[in-house]
């Protein structure tokens, strides 16, 4: 009866806030934040040791923050000896890794490890005998590929939960005074656990923010918005930030293509085009080049949209928002009322496959004669003239009639484009051809020779060969 009463009193004290008996009690924690790239953790309070090429990298592949530890492949290890300070019984170990390649073990007498659980964040329950002074842990990578390790934690009790704060993005760009069109790009504070937080702005002349995350734009400039949670018995401390750039208010002064491209993303402005040649038009995009530069126009087929065909010339002003479509400069959300269109033609410039990669994006209408096209996965690619290596992905950006739909040899006209990190070719005209002939490519008398099967041959070979992308007969 006395034991039951004592337990009830202890539970009541805990529930009433007289000390959370079940709160997380951290014994050891390591996120490698005190190290620099290429450091090898060793010695110190926890007798760190690494084997092989295990060392610190300035990356965050494991899901934490940089830096983190690369545990080398083929049985290399990271180990530590952690003083327990009298703690025993069930102890929990967690860590983050980018792959499930790490096995944890202990050489400490009497210690047992339960099964590993989790994904991304992995967990072991470790049972430690009473009187154990320290715990030896070894993290071993038994696979044939490296693995990243971060955010190791050894604790007793109930682990604190992540606070869960987020701005939703790390940066944002808006235009002052243009709330209807650009303020929608401002970050939105997420506080799913309704925690008591403090928000601030590093430059209140640019923007202010309430503790509820409500942002007020004050003027042009740049500021860092912060949301800070100090932590409590249930949730971990967390600070999240977002850099907000506020561009100056839009001006009625027209910008040339070059000037408009120099504007910050999401800036509203006026684009002035003078004798711009339409390099390509289709789907909902127009690519126009004048004496100052080239720009991609996202015209939505709505009121004020521009109706042109390839080769025509346009002049006039367009109101819209600066955008970066897959990394390429453009203008969207346009209205255009004074555009003049005149007839014209455009001739593609011939170029060899070996030279197309070095050209600027969208600046020229190119022709690639008799190139090999193969399918890889769901996409078609232009290959080099031997068919051995991919050069550019083909993407039907302008939704042309007769787009590439099968492997073969083609003559292609179009623009060199890209989407984010993917190098592409955007056709405006596709012609299926029947052989390799008349390639336009730099000549190198010492270039390798290939037969028609794509096999490399030497100077003694007799018959039809391909050198520098050109077919010739070697007698």
Short mmCIF file of C-alpha atoms in Angstrom, two decimals:
data_model
loop_
_atom_site.label_atom_id
_atom_site.label_comp_id
_atom_site.label_asym_id
_atom_site.label_seq_id
_atom_site.Cartn_x
_atom_site.Cartn_y
_atom_site.Cartn_z
CA UNK A 1 0.00 0.00 0.00
CA UNK A 2 2.83 2.40 0.82
CA UNK A 3 4.60 1.60 -2.47
CA UNK A 4 1.42 2.28 -4.44
CA UNK A 5 0.85 5.55 -2.61
CA UNK A 6 4.45 6.64 -3.22
CA UNK A 7 4.11 5.92 -6.96
CA UNK A 8 0.82 7.83 -7.12
CA UNK A 9 2.37 10.86 -5.44
CA UNK A 10 5.33 10.84 -7.81
CA UNK A 11 3.01 10.63 -10.82
CA UNK A 12 0.90 13.48 -9.45
CA UNK A 13 4.00 15.66 -8.96
CA UNK A 14 5.05 15.00 -12.54
CA UNK A 15 1.62 15.80 -13.93
CA UNK A 16 1.40 19.00 -11.92
CA UNK A 17 4.66 20.31 -13.29
CA UNK A 18 6.87 19.47 -10.34
CA UNK A 19 9.42 17.94 -12.72
CA UNK A 20 8.71 15.89 -15.82
CA UNK A 21 10.00 12.44 -14.85
CA UNK A 22 9.59 11.20 -18.40
CA UNK A 23 11.17 14.11 -20.27
CA UNK A 24 14.09 13.53 -22.58
CA UNK A 25 17.42 13.31 -20.77
CA UNK A 26 20.21 13.64 -23.35
CA UNK A 27 23.38 11.69 -22.58
CA UNK A 28 25.30 12.33 -25.80
CA UNK A 29 24.57 14.38 -28.92
CA UNK A 30 26.68 14.97 -32.03
CA UNK A 31 25.81 16.85 -35.25
CA UNK A 32 29.42 17.52 -36.37
CA UNK A 33 28.73 21.27 -36.43
CA UNK A 34 32.05 21.97 -34.67
CA UNK A 35 34.01 20.39 -37.54
CA UNK A 36 35.09 21.65 -40.95
CA UNK A 37 35.22 19.79 -44.26
CA UNK A 38 37.87 17.06 -44.37
CA UNK A 39 38.26 16.94 -40.57
CA UNK A 40 38.57 13.45 -39.05
CA UNK A 41 36.89 13.33 -35.61
CA UNK A 42 39.29 11.86 -33.03
CA UNK A 43 39.88 11.87 -29.29
CA UNK A 44 38.10 14.43 -27.13
CA UNK A 45 35.54 13.83 -24.40
CA UNK A 46 34.05 10.84 -26.21
CA UNK A 47 37.27 9.25 -27.56
CA UNK A 48 36.12 9.57 -31.16
CA UNK A 49 37.89 7.38 -33.74
CA UNK A 50 37.49 6.85 -37.49
CA UNK A 51 38.85 4.21 -39.84
CA UNK A 52 39.59 4.27 -43.56
CA UNK A 53 38.57 7.46 -45.37
CA UNK A 54 35.77 8.30 -42.93
CA UNK A 55 35.76 12.10 -42.55
CA UNK A 56 33.57 15.22 -42.39
CA UNK A 57 31.96 16.66 -45.53
CA UNK A 58 30.29 20.05 -45.93
CA UNK A 59 27.03 18.48 -47.15
CA UNK A 60 23.59 17.69 -45.79
CA UNK A 61 22.63 14.50 -47.58
CA UNK A 62 21.68 12.72 -44.36
CA UNK A 63 18.76 15.07 -43.78
CA UNK A 64 20.27 17.27 -41.09
CA UNK A 65 22.36 20.37 -41.69
CA UNK A 66 25.90 20.61 -43.05
CA UNK A 67 28.49 19.46 -42.13
CA UNK A 68 28.02 15.72 -41.67
CA UNK A 69 30.19 12.62 -41.46
CA UNK A 70 30.89 10.34 -44.43
CA UNK A 71 31.31 6.79 -43.15
CA UNK A 72 33.44 5.09 -45.77
CA UNK A 73 32.39 1.88 -47.53
CA UNK A 74 33.75 -1.64 -47.00
CA UNK A 75 33.54 -1.99 -43.20
CA UNK A 76 34.94 1.43 -42.24
CA UNK A 77 33.76 2.90 -38.95
CA UNK A 78 33.09 5.82 -36.64
CA UNK A 79 33.24 5.01 -32.92
CA UNK A 80 32.76 6.75 -29.59
CA UNK A 81 32.99 5.97 -25.85
CA UNK A 82 30.27 7.82 -23.92
CA UNK A 83 30.42 8.33 -20.12
CA UNK A 84 27.00 7.37 -18.69
CA UNK A 85 27.16 9.26 -15.40
CA UNK A 86 25.39 6.51 -13.51
CA UNK A 87 22.62 5.96 -16.05
CA UNK A 88 21.53 2.42 -16.92
CA UNK A 89 18.54 0.45 -18.11
CA UNK A 90 16.88 1.26 -21.42
CA UNK A 91 18.65 3.99 -23.39
CA UNK A 92 17.60 5.15 -26.87
CA UNK A 93 19.99 5.87 -29.76
CA UNK A 94 18.86 7.74 -32.88
CA UNK A 95 20.75 9.05 -35.90
CA UNK A 96 20.14 10.28 -39.44
CA UNK A 97 21.59 8.67 -42.58
CA UNK A 98 20.90 9.01 -46.27
CA UNK A 99 20.83 5.21 -46.74
CA UNK A 100 20.22 2.22 -44.49
CA UNK A 101 23.85 1.10 -44.64
CA UNK A 102 25.03 1.56 -41.05
CA UNK A 103 25.14 -1.16 -38.41
CA UNK A 104 25.60 -0.13 -34.76
CA UNK A 105 27.29 -2.39 -32.21
CA UNK A 106 28.80 -2.18 -28.71
CA UNK A 107 31.72 -3.98 -27.08
CA UNK A 108 30.65 -2.87 -23.58
CA UNK A 109 30.14 -5.89 -21.30
CA UNK A 110 26.50 -6.84 -20.75
CA UNK A 111 25.09 -4.32 -23.19
CA UNK A 112 22.45 -5.51 -25.67
CA UNK A 113 21.02 -3.69 -28.69
CA UNK A 114 17.51 -4.18 -29.97
CA UNK A 115 16.58 -4.26 -33.65
CA UNK A 116 17.06 -1.15 -35.76
CA UNK A 117 13.90 0.67 -36.81
CA UNK A 118 12.94 3.74 -38.82
CA UNK A 119 13.86 5.18 -42.21
CA UNK A 120 15.97 8.28 -42.68
CA UNK A 121 16.07 8.65 -38.92
CA UNK A 122 17.09 5.31 -37.41
CA UNK A 123 16.53 4.10 -33.86
CA UNK A 124 18.01 1.49 -31.51
CA UNK A 125 16.93 0.60 -27.98
CA UNK A 126 20.03 -0.21 -25.90
CA UNK A 127 19.86 -2.04 -22.58
CA UNK A 128 22.73 -1.15 -20.20
CA UNK A 129 23.48 -3.07 -16.92
CA UNK A 130 23.51 -1.11 -13.68
CA UNK A 131 26.96 0.13 -12.73
CA UNK A 132 28.21 0.50 -16.31
CA UNK A 133 30.50 3.54 -16.39
CA UNK A 134 30.67 4.12 -20.14
CA UNK A 135 29.15 2.87 -23.36
CA UNK A 136 31.29 2.02 -26.41
CA UNK A 137 29.43 2.41 -29.73
CA UNK A 138 30.63 1.65 -33.24
CA UNK A 139 28.90 2.77 -36.45
CA UNK A 140 30.04 0.48 -39.28
CA UNK A 141 29.30 0.72 -43.02
CA UNK A 142 29.31 -2.87 -44.25
CA UNK A 143 28.20 -2.06 -47.81
CA UNK A 144 30.17 -1.21 -50.96
CA UNK A 145 28.98 2.41 -51.08
CA UNK A 146 29.61 5.40 -48.79
CA UNK A 147 26.93 6.67 -46.42
CA UNK A 148 26.38 9.98 -44.60
CA UNK A 149 25.78 10.16 -40.83
CA UNK A 150 24.40 13.09 -38.83
CA UNK A 151 22.36 14.18 -35.79
CA UNK A 152 23.35 11.33 -33.43
CA UNK A 153 21.53 11.37 -30.09
CA UNK A 154 21.70 9.06 -27.05
CA UNK A 155 19.02 9.70 -24.43
CA UNK A 156 16.66 8.33 -21.79
CA UNK A 157 13.01 9.16 -21.34
CA UNK A 158 10.62 10.43 -23.99
CA UNK A 159 12.28 12.19 -26.91
CA UNK A 160 11.30 15.73 -27.67
CA UNK A 161 9.38 16.20 -30.89
CA UNK A 162 10.55 18.52 -33.68
CA UNK A 163 8.95 21.94 -33.38
CA UNK A 164 7.89 21.79 -37.03
CA UNK A 165 8.37 25.49 -37.82
CA UNK A 166 8.83 26.47 -41.47
CA UNK A 167 8.53 29.49 -43.73
CA UNK A 168 7.91 27.16 -46.66
CA UNK A 169 10.88 28.55 -48.59
CA UNK A 170 14.36 29.90 -47.96
CA UNK A 171 13.99 33.08 -50.02
CA UNK A 172 11.37 35.20 -51.77
CA UNK A 173 11.33 38.15 -54.14
CA UNK A 174 8.46 40.63 -54.48
CA UNK A 175 7.91 44.09 -55.95
CA UNK A 176 7.04 47.00 -53.68
CA UNK A 177 3.51 48.28 -54.11
CA UNK A 178 2.48 45.35 -56.29
CA UNK A 179 0.63 43.30 -53.73
CA UNK A 180 -1.98 41.84 -56.06
CA UNK A 181 0.60 40.21 -58.33
CA UNK A 182 3.78 39.58 -56.34
CA UNK A 183 3.03 39.53 -52.60
CA UNK A 184 1.65 36.01 -53.12
CA UNK A 185 5.31 34.95 -53.31
CA UNK A 186 5.94 35.96 -49.69
CA UNK A 187 6.67 33.10 -47.28
CA UNK A 188 3.88 31.68 -45.13
CA UNK A 189 4.83 30.72 -41.59
CA UNK A 190 3.87 27.17 -40.63
CA UNK A 191 3.50 26.47 -36.90
CA UNK A 192 1.57 23.19 -36.82
CA UNK A 193 1.94 22.66 -33.07
CA UNK A 194 0.73 26.19 -32.16
CA UNK A 195 3.91 26.88 -30.21
CA UNK A 196 4.73 30.20 -28.58
CA UNK A 197 7.29 31.77 -30.92
CA UNK A 198 9.02 35.10 -31.49
CA UNK A 199 9.22 36.50 -35.02
CA UNK A 200 11.46 39.35 -36.16
CA UNK A 201 12.74 41.17 -39.25
CA UNK A 202 16.39 42.16 -39.58
CA UNK A 203 15.41 45.31 -41.53
CA UNK A 204 12.08 46.74 -40.44
CA UNK A 205 12.41 49.49 -43.04
CA UNK A 206 11.88 46.71 -45.59
CA UNK A 207 9.30 44.50 -43.83
CA UNK A 208 7.84 43.85 -40.40
CA UNK A 209 6.43 40.60 -39.06
CA UNK A 210 4.18 39.72 -36.12
CA UNK A 211 4.62 36.68 -33.89
CA UNK A 212 1.78 35.11 -35.85
CA UNK A 213 3.86 35.39 -39.00
CA UNK A 214 1.89 38.23 -40.60
CA UNK A 215 4.24 40.16 -42.94
CA UNK A 216 3.90 43.82 -43.87
CA UNK A 217 6.02 45.17 -46.72
CA UNK A 218 7.36 48.66 -45.89
CA UNK A 219 9.89 49.52 -48.61
CA UNK A 220 12.47 48.29 -51.09
CA UNK A 221 15.52 46.39 -49.86
CA UNK A 222 16.34 43.03 -48.32
CA UNK A 223 15.53 41.56 -44.92
CA UNK A 224 15.80 38.27 -43.08
CA UNK A 225 12.62 37.07 -41.37
CA UNK A 226 13.17 34.84 -38.34
CA UNK A 227 10.85 32.67 -36.27
CA UNK A 228 12.33 31.40 -32.99
CA UNK A 229 11.05 28.74 -30.60
CA UNK A 230 13.10 28.42 -27.41
CA UNK A 231 12.12 24.80 -26.74
CA UNK A 232 10.29 23.11 -23.84
CA UNK A 233 9.92 19.65 -22.30
CA UNK A 234 7.96 18.36 -25.29
CA UNK A 235 9.41 20.14 -28.34
CA UNK A 236 12.95 20.84 -29.53
CA UNK A 237 14.16 24.42 -29.92
CA UNK A 238 14.15 25.65 -33.52
CA UNK A 239 14.94 28.80 -35.50
CA UNK A 240 13.85 29.19 -39.12
CA UNK A 241 14.66 32.07 -41.46
CA UNK A 242 13.66 33.35 -44.88
CA UNK A 243 15.41 36.07 -46.89
CA UNK A 244 12.93 38.45 -48.52
CA UNK A 245 14.01 40.81 -51.30
CA UNK A 246 11.65 43.70 -52.04
CA UNK A 247 12.32 45.19 -55.46
CA UNK A 248 11.60 48.88 -56.14
CA UNK A 249 8.13 49.83 -57.27
CA UNK A 250 7.50 49.20 -60.97
CA UNK A 251 8.24 52.06 -63.31
CA UNK A 252 6.40 53.12 -66.44
CA UNK A 253 9.78 53.57 -68.14
CA UNK A 254 10.16 50.93 -70.87
CA UNK A 255 13.05 48.48 -70.59
CA UNK A 256 14.90 46.99 -73.54
CA UNK A 257 15.13 43.19 -73.61
CA UNK A 258 18.58 43.37 -72.01
CA UNK A 259 17.35 45.75 -69.28
CA UNK A 260 14.23 43.69 -68.60
CA UNK A 261 16.30 40.50 -68.25
CA UNK A 262 18.43 42.28 -65.62
CA UNK A 263 15.37 42.86 -63.40
CA UNK A 264 14.89 40.66 -60.34
CA UNK A 265 12.48 37.74 -60.60
CA UNK A 266 8.81 38.65 -60.06
CA UNK A 267 9.45 42.35 -60.82
CA UNK A 268 6.60 43.97 -62.71
CA UNK A 269 7.75 46.23 -65.53
CA UNK A 270 7.44 47.35 -69.12
CA UNK A 271 9.31 45.57 -71.92
CA UNK A 272 10.07 47.45 -75.14
CA UNK A 273 10.91 45.42 -78.25
CA UNK A 274 12.32 47.04 -81.37
CA UNK A 275 12.37 45.02 -84.60
CA UNK A 276 12.42 41.76 -82.72
CA UNK A 277 12.68 38.62 -84.83
CA UNK A 278 10.47 35.71 -83.76
CA UNK A 279 12.88 32.77 -83.44
CA UNK A 280 10.11 30.39 -82.42
CA UNK A 281 6.40 30.45 -81.62
CA UNK A 282 4.07 27.72 -80.45
CA UNK A 283 2.15 26.25 -77.56
CA UNK A 284 2.03 29.36 -75.35
CA UNK A 285 5.58 30.61 -75.81
CA UNK A 286 7.26 33.09 -78.15
CA UNK A 287 11.03 33.59 -78.32
CA UNK A 288 12.01 37.05 -79.65
CA UNK A 289 15.44 38.46 -80.42
CA UNK A 290 16.31 42.10 -81.09
CA UNK A 291 19.56 44.07 -81.07
CA UNK A 292 19.71 44.07 -77.26
CA UNK A 293 19.02 40.42 -76.50
CA UNK A 294 16.57 37.52 -76.56
CA UNK A 295 13.62 36.82 -74.27
CA UNK A 296 10.93 34.17 -73.85
CA UNK A 297 7.38 35.53 -73.78
CA UNK A 298 4.71 33.49 -72.03
CA UNK A 299 1.59 34.64 -73.84
CA UNK A 300 -1.56 33.12 -72.43
CA UNK A 301 -3.89 33.44 -75.44
CA UNK A 302 -6.00 35.82 -73.39
CA UNK A 303 -6.89 39.45 -74.12
CA UNK A 304 -3.78 41.34 -75.16
CA UNK A 305 -1.95 38.18 -76.22
CA UNK A 306 0.43 38.31 -79.18
CA UNK A 307 -0.30 36.38 -82.36
CA UNK A 308 2.84 35.82 -84.46
CA UNK A 309 4.60 33.12 -86.45
CA UNK A 310 8.26 32.17 -86.75
CA UNK A 311 10.29 34.67 -88.79
CA UNK A 312 7.95 37.63 -88.35
CA UNK A 313 9.14 40.86 -86.74
CA UNK A 314 7.46 42.62 -83.84
CA UNK A 315 7.85 46.03 -82.19
CA UNK A 316 6.07 47.64 -79.26
CA UNK A 317 5.71 47.49 -75.49
CA UNK A 318 4.54 44.68 -73.23
CA UNK A 319 3.57 44.97 -69.57
CA UNK A 320 4.35 41.91 -67.50
CA UNK A 321 6.29 40.17 -64.75
CA UNK A 322 9.93 39.11 -65.02
CA UNK A 323 10.27 35.37 -64.67
CA UNK A 324 12.94 32.72 -64.93
CA UNK A 325 11.39 29.77 -66.75
CA UNK A 326 13.55 26.78 -65.85
CA UNK A 327 16.49 29.18 -65.52
CA UNK A 328 15.81 31.11 -68.76
CA UNK A 329 14.77 34.78 -68.71
CA UNK A 330 11.20 35.54 -69.66
CA UNK A 331 8.10 37.67 -69.17
CA UNK A 332 4.69 36.38 -68.05
CA UNK A 333 1.25 37.69 -67.07
CA UNK A 334 1.46 40.00 -70.05
CA UNK A 335 -0.74 42.68 -71.55
CA UNK A 336 0.20 44.14 -74.93
CA UNK A 337 -1.82 46.74 -76.81
CA UNK A 338 0.57 48.49 -79.22
CA UNK A 339 2.45 45.59 -80.80
CA UNK A 340 3.04 45.88 -84.55
CA UNK A 341 3.80 42.78 -86.60
CA UNK A 342 5.49 42.66 -90.00
CA UNK A 343 6.17 39.72 -92.28
CA UNK A 344 9.60 38.19 -92.49
CA UNK A 345 11.52 34.97 -92.83
CA UNK A 346 14.31 33.33 -90.89
CA UNK A 347 16.96 30.89 -92.02
CA UNK A 348 18.46 28.41 -89.61
CA UNK A 349 22.23 28.40 -89.15
CA UNK A 350 23.81 24.99 -89.68
CA UNK A 351 25.92 23.61 -86.86
CA UNK A 352 27.51 20.29 -85.94
CA UNK A 353 26.49 18.20 -82.97
CA UNK A 354 29.97 18.63 -81.49
CA UNK A 355 29.46 22.42 -81.36
CA UNK A 356 25.81 22.83 -80.29
CA UNK A 357 26.54 22.32 -76.58
CA UNK A 358 28.70 25.43 -76.36
CA UNK A 359 26.09 27.83 -77.74
CA UNK A 360 24.06 30.28 -75.67
CA UNK A 361 20.47 29.41 -74.84
CA UNK A 362 17.70 30.59 -77.21
CA UNK A 363 19.96 33.04 -79.10
CA UNK A 364 19.99 31.42 -82.52
CA UNK A 365 17.85 29.23 -84.75
CA UNK A 366 20.06 26.21 -85.43
CA UNK A 367 19.92 23.38 -87.95
CA UNK A 368 21.41 19.98 -87.12
CA UNK A 369 21.66 17.82 -90.24
CA UNK A 370 21.23 14.07 -90.18
CA UNK A 371 21.60 13.54 -86.44
CA UNK A 372 21.02 10.25 -84.67
CA UNK A 373 18.04 10.29 -82.31
CA UNK A 374 17.50 7.54 -79.74
CA UNK A 375 15.05 7.01 -76.92
CA UNK A 376 16.21 6.61 -73.33
CA UNK A 377 13.44 6.05 -70.82
CA UNK A 378 10.56 8.36 -71.68
CA UNK A 379 12.67 10.91 -73.56
CA UNK A 380 14.38 11.22 -76.94
CA UNK A 381 17.97 12.43 -77.18
CA UNK A 382 20.30 13.75 -79.85
CA UNK A 383 23.40 11.53 -79.97
CA UNK A 384 26.83 12.20 -81.39
CA UNK A 385 27.50 11.09 -84.95
CA UNK A 386 28.68 7.64 -83.88
CA UNK A 387 25.55 7.11 -81.81
CA UNK A 388 27.68 6.39 -78.75
CA UNK A 389 26.94 9.35 -76.47
CA UNK A 390 23.92 11.52 -75.63
CA UNK A 391 24.31 15.24 -76.37
CA UNK A 392 20.96 16.98 -75.71
CA UNK A 393 17.48 15.92 -74.68
CA UNK A 394 14.80 16.75 -77.27
CA UNK A 395 11.84 18.58 -75.76
CA UNK A 396 8.77 19.62 -77.78
CA UNK A 397 8.43 23.01 -76.08
CA UNK A 398 6.54 24.61 -78.97
CA UNK A 399 4.21 21.63 -79.62
CA UNK A 400 5.08 21.49 -83.31
CA UNK A 401 3.40 19.31 -85.89
CA UNK A 402 5.43 16.18 -86.66
CA UNK A 403 7.50 16.18 -83.46
CA UNK A 404 10.02 13.39 -82.87
CA UNK A 405 8.10 10.24 -82.00
CA UNK A 406 10.48 7.47 -82.99
CA UNK A 407 14.17 6.68 -83.14
CA UNK A 408 15.92 7.47 -86.41
CA UNK A 409 18.11 9.93 -88.27
CA UNK A 410 16.69 13.47 -88.45
CA UNK A 411 17.45 16.96 -89.60
CA UNK A 412 16.31 19.26 -86.80
CA UNK A 413 15.79 23.00 -86.66
CA UNK A 414 15.27 24.70 -83.33
CA UNK A 415 16.74 26.41 -80.28
CA UNK A 416 19.18 25.26 -77.66
CA UNK A 417 17.20 25.38 -74.43
CA UNK A 418 17.21 23.94 -70.95
CA UNK A 419 14.98 23.29 -67.99
CA UNK A 420 16.77 23.72 -64.68
CA UNK A 421 19.83 21.44 -65.03
CA UNK A 422 18.56 19.50 -68.06
CA UNK A 423 20.25 20.52 -71.33
CA UNK A 424 17.71 20.41 -74.16
CA UNK A 425 17.01 21.11 -77.84
CA UNK A 426 13.61 22.64 -78.63
CA UNK A 427 12.66 21.80 -82.25
CA UNK A 428 10.72 24.13 -84.52
CA UNK A 429 10.97 21.80 -87.54
CA UNK A 430 11.65 18.07 -87.76
CA UNK A 431 12.55 16.15 -90.93
CA UNK A 432 13.19 12.41 -90.99
CA UNK A 433 16.24 11.70 -93.18
CA UNK A 434 17.77 8.49 -94.48
CA UNK A 435 21.50 8.65 -93.86
CA UNK A 436 24.59 10.45 -92.68
CA UNK A 437 25.69 13.18 -95.07
CA UNK A 438 27.04 16.71 -95.29
CA UNK A 439 27.60 17.22 -91.57
CA UNK A 440 28.66 20.73 -90.52
CA UNK A 441 31.40 20.13 -87.97
CA UNK A 442 34.94 21.23 -87.17
CA UNK A 443 37.50 19.25 -89.19
CA UNK A 444 40.30 17.37 -87.43
CA UNK A 445 42.56 15.27 -89.66
CA UNK A 446 43.58 13.22 -86.63
CA UNK A 447 40.02 12.56 -85.48
CA UNK A 448 39.11 8.88 -84.91
CA UNK A 449 37.55 6.79 -87.69
CA UNK A 450 34.35 4.75 -87.37
CA UNK A 451 32.66 2.26 -89.67
CA UNK A 452 28.94 2.43 -90.38
CA UNK A 453 28.25 0.23 -87.35
CA UNK A 454 29.79 2.86 -85.09
CA UNK A 455 32.85 0.70 -84.41
CA UNK A 456 36.19 2.47 -84.20
CA UNK A 457 38.67 1.48 -86.95
CA UNK A 458 42.22 2.48 -87.92
CA UNK A 459 43.77 3.86 -91.10
CA UNK A 460 44.16 0.42 -92.63
CA UNK A 461 40.39 -0.08 -92.81
CA UNK A 462 38.99 -0.11 -96.34
CA UNK A 463 35.47 1.01 -97.14
CA UNK A 464 33.02 3.65 -95.95
CA UNK A 465 34.16 5.44 -92.76
CA UNK A 466 32.95 8.38 -90.68
CA UNK A 467 35.45 11.01 -89.53
CA UNK A 468 34.54 14.39 -88.00
CA UNK A 469 30.91 13.44 -88.60
CA UNK A 470 31.48 13.15 -92.37
CA UNK A 471 31.07 10.01 -94.44
CA UNK A 472 33.84 9.16 -96.89
CA UNK A 473 35.32 6.17 -98.70
CA UNK A 474 38.78 5.05 -97.59
CA UNK A 475 40.59 3.07 -100.32
#
